[in-house]
Tab-separated table of C-alpha atoms in Angstrom:
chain	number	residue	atom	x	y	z
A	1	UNK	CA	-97.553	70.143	-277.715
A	2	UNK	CA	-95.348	73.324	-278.704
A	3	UNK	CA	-96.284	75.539	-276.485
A	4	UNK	CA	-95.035	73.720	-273.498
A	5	UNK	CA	-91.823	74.337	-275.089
A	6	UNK	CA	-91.828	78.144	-273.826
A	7	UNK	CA	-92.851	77.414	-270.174
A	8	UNK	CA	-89.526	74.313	-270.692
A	9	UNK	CA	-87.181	77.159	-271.711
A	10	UNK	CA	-88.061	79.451	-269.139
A	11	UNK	CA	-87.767	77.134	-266.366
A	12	UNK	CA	-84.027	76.085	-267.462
A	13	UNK	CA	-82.705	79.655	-267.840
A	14	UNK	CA	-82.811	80.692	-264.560
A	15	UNK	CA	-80.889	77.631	-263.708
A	16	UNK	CA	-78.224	77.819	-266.697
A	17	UNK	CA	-77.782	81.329	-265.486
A	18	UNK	CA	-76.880	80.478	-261.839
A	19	UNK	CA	-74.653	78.045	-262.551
A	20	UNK	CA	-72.726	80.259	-265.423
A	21	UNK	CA	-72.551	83.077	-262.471
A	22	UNK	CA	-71.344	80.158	-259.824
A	23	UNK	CA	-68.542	79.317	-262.537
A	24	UNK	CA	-67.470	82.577	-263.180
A	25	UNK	CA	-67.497	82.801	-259.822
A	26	UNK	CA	-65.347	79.819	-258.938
A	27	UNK	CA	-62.743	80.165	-261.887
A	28	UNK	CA	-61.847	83.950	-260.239
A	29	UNK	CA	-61.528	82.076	-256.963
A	30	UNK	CA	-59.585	79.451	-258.803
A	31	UNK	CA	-57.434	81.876	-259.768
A	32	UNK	CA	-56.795	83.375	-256.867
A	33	UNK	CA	-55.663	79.883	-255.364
A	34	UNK	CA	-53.177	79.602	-257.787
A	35	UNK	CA	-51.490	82.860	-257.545
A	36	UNK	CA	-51.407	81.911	-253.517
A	37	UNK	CA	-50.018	78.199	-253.938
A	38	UNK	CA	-47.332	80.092	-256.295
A	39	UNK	CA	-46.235	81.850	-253.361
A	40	UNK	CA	-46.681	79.508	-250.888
A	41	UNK	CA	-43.418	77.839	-252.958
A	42	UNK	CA	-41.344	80.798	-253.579
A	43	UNK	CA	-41.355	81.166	-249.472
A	44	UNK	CA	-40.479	77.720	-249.095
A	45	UNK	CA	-37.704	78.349	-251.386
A	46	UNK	CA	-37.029	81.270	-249.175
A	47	UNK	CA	-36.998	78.989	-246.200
A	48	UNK	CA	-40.185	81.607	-245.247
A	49	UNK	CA	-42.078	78.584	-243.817
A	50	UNK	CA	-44.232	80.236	-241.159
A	51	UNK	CA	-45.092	82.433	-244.100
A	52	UNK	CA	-45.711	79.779	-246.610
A	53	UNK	CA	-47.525	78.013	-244.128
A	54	UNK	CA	-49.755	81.261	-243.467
A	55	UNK	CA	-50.670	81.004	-247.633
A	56	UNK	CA	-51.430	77.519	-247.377
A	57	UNK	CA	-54.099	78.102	-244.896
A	58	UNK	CA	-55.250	80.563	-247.309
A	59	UNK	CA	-55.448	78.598	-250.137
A	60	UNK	CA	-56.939	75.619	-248.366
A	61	UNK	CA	-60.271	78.389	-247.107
A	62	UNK	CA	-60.338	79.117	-250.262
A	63	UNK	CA	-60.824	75.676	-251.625
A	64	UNK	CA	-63.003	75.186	-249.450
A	65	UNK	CA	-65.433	77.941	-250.077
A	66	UNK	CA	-65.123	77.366	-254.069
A	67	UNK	CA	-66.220	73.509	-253.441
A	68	UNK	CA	-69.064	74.498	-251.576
A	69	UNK	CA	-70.265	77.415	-253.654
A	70	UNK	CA	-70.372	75.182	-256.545
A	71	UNK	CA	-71.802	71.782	-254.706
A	72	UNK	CA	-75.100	72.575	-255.750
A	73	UNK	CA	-73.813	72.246	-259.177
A	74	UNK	CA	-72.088	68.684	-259.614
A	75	UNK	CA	-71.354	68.896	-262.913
A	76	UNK	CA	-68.728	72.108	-262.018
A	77	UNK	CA	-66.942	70.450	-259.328
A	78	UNK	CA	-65.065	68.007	-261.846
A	79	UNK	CA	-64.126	71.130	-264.116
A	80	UNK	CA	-61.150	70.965	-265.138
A	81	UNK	CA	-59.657	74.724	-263.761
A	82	UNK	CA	-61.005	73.631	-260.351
A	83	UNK	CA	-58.875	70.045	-260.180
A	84	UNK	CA	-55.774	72.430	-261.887
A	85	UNK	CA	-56.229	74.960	-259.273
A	86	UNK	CA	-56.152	72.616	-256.092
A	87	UNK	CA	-53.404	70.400	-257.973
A	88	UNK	CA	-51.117	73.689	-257.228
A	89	UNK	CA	-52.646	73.313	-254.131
A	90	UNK	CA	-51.564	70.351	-253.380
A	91	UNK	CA	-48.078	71.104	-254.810
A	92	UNK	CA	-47.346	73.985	-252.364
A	93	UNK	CA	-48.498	71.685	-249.488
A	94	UNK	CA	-46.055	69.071	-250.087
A	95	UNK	CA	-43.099	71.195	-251.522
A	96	UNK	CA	-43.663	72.792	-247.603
A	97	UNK	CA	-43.987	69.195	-245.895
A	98	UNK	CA	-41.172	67.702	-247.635
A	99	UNK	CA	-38.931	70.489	-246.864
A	100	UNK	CA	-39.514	70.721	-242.939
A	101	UNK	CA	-39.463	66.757	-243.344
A	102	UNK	CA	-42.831	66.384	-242.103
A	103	UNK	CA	-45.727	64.409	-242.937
A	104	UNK	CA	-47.316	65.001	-246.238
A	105	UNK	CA	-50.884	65.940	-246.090
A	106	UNK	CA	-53.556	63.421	-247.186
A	107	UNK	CA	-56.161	63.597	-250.054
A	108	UNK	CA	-58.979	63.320	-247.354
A	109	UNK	CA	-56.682	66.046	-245.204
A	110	UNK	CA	-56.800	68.716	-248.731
A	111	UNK	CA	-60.035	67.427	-249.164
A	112	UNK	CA	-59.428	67.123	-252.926
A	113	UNK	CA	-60.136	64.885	-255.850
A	114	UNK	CA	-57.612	61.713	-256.351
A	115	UNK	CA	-56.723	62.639	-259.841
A	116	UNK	CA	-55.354	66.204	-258.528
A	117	UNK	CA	-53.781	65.095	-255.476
A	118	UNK	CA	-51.589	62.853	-257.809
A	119	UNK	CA	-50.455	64.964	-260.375
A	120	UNK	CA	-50.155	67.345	-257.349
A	121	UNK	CA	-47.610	65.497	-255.441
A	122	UNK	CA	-45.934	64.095	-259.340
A	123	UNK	CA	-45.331	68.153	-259.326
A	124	UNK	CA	-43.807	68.394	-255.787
A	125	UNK	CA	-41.242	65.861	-256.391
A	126	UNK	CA	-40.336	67.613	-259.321
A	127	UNK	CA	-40.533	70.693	-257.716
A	128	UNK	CA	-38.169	69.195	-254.801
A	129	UNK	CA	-34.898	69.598	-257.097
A	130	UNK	CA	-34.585	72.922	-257.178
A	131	UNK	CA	-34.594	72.442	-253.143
A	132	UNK	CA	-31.844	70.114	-253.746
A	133	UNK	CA	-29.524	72.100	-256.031
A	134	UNK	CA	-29.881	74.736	-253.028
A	135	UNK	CA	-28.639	72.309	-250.487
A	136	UNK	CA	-26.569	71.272	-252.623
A	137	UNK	CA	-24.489	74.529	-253.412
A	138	UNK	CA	-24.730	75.101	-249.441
A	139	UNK	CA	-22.576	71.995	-249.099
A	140	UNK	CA	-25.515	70.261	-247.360
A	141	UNK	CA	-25.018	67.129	-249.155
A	142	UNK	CA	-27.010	64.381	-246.903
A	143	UNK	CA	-29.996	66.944	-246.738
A	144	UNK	CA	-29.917	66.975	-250.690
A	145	UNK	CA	-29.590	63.001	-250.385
A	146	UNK	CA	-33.216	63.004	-248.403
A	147	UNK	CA	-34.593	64.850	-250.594
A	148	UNK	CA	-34.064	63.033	-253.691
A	149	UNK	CA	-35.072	59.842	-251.529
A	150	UNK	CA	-38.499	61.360	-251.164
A	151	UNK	CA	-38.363	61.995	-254.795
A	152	UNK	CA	-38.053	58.643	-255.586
A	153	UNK	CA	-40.419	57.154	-253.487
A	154	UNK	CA	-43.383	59.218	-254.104
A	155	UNK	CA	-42.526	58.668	-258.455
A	156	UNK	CA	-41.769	54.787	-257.287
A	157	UNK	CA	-45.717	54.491	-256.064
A	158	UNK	CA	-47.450	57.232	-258.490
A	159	UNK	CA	-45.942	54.901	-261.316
A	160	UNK	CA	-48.315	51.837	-259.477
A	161	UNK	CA	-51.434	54.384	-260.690
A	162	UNK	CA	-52.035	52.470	-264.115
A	163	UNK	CA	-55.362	53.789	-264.874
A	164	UNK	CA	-56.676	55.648	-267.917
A	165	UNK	CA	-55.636	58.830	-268.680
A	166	UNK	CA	-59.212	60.125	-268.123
A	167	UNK	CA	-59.226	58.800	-264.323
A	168	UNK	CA	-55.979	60.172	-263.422
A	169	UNK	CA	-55.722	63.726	-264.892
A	170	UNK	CA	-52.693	62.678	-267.200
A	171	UNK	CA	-51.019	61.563	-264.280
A	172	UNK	CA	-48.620	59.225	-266.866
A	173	UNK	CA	-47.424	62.344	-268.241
A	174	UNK	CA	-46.872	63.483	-264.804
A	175	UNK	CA	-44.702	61.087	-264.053
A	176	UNK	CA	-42.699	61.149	-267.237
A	177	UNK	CA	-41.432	63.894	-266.375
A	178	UNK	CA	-40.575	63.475	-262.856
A	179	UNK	CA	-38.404	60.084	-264.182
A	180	UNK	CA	-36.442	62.863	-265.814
A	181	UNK	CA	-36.414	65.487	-263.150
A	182	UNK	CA	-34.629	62.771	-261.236
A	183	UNK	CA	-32.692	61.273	-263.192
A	184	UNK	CA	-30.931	64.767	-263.893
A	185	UNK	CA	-31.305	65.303	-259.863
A	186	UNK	CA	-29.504	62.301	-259.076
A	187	UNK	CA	-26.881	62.877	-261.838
A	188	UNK	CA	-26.339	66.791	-260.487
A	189	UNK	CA	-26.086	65.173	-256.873
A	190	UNK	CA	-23.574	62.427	-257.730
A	191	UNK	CA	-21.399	64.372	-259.973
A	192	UNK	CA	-21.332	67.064	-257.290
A	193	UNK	CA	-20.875	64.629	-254.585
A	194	UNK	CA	-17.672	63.290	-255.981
A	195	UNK	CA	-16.400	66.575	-257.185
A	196	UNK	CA	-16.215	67.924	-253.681
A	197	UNK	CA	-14.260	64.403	-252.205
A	198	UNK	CA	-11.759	64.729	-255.173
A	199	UNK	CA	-10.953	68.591	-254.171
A	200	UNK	CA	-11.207	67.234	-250.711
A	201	UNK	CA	-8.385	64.610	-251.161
A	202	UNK	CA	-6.187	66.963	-253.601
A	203	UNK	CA	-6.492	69.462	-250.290
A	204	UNK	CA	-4.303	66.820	-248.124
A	205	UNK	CA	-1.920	66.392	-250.441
């Protein structure tokens, strides 16, 4: 009965060996798609949207190709670096859509897990208040006002995600944080806000 065990083994190497070179693969292309989401944002920062936009179409091939390199291997495609690397993806998409105030993209439209389009658009909205201090030190007051809107809404429905920790990716702690990203937002905004009518009114005197 032993000695089937040596014809066993050398049937599964081959196969643990293709799937260790198709993750090594995938976390180098994971990598990559994070280092492009991170500046897909810093152009959108910039206001660089056609080249943001020109990353993002990057990152989304490149997703793309990693999910179908490794969809011969199931058990990889809920790895954890792969659902990090296309939350960031899904970050730089809506950081871009929310500030051109355009649609968000959809899970089905990323074509990424749930659990990382979540977290991904929790990260966004906290992302979105560095957009609004800029708007906000350009005078640009109503813009900053949208933006903290969209802030709101998207933490108003994540919060309706009540699931286990293990379903959503931690999106609870996600969301934590945003609640305090906008709290401070809308505190920065307000305080600001009335700052500038008080100088306003103390100019007509």
């Amino acid at each position: 009965m032993i000695e089937d065990w040596e014809s066993i083994v050398d049937e599964i190497k081959p196969q643990m060996g293709a799937m260790h070179r198709a993750r090594e693969s995938a976390l180098g292309q994971c990598r990559i798609l994070i280092q492009t989401s991170a500046r897909c944002i810093r152009h959108v920062h910039r206001r660089q949207f056609e080249e943001a936009k020109a990353l993002l179409e990057e990152g989304s091939k490149l997703s793309a190709q990693t999910r179908s390199a490794l969809a011969e291997y199931p058990e990889l495609l809920f790895a954890g670096y792969l659902q990090d690397a296309e939350k960031e993806m899904v970050e730089a998409s809506a950081v871009l859509a929310i500030a051109q105030n355009a649609p968000l993209p959809s899970c089905a439209d990323l074509g990424v897990q749930a659990s990382s389009y979540l977290n991904g658009l929790g990260e966004a909205a906290s992302e979105c208040r560095r957009y609004v201090l800029d708007e906000m030190r350009k005078g640009r007051f109503s813009e900053g006002e949208r933006l903290l809107t969209c802030m709101e809404t998207i933490y108003d429905d994540l919060i309706t995600f009540d699931y286990p920790d293990s379903l959503t990716g931690g999106l609870r702690r996600t969301c934590d944080a945003l609640r305090a990203v906008i709290e401070r937002t809308r505190s920065d905004l307000t305080m600001t806000q009335s700052q500038q009518e008080l100088l306003a009114e103390l100019r007509k005197r």
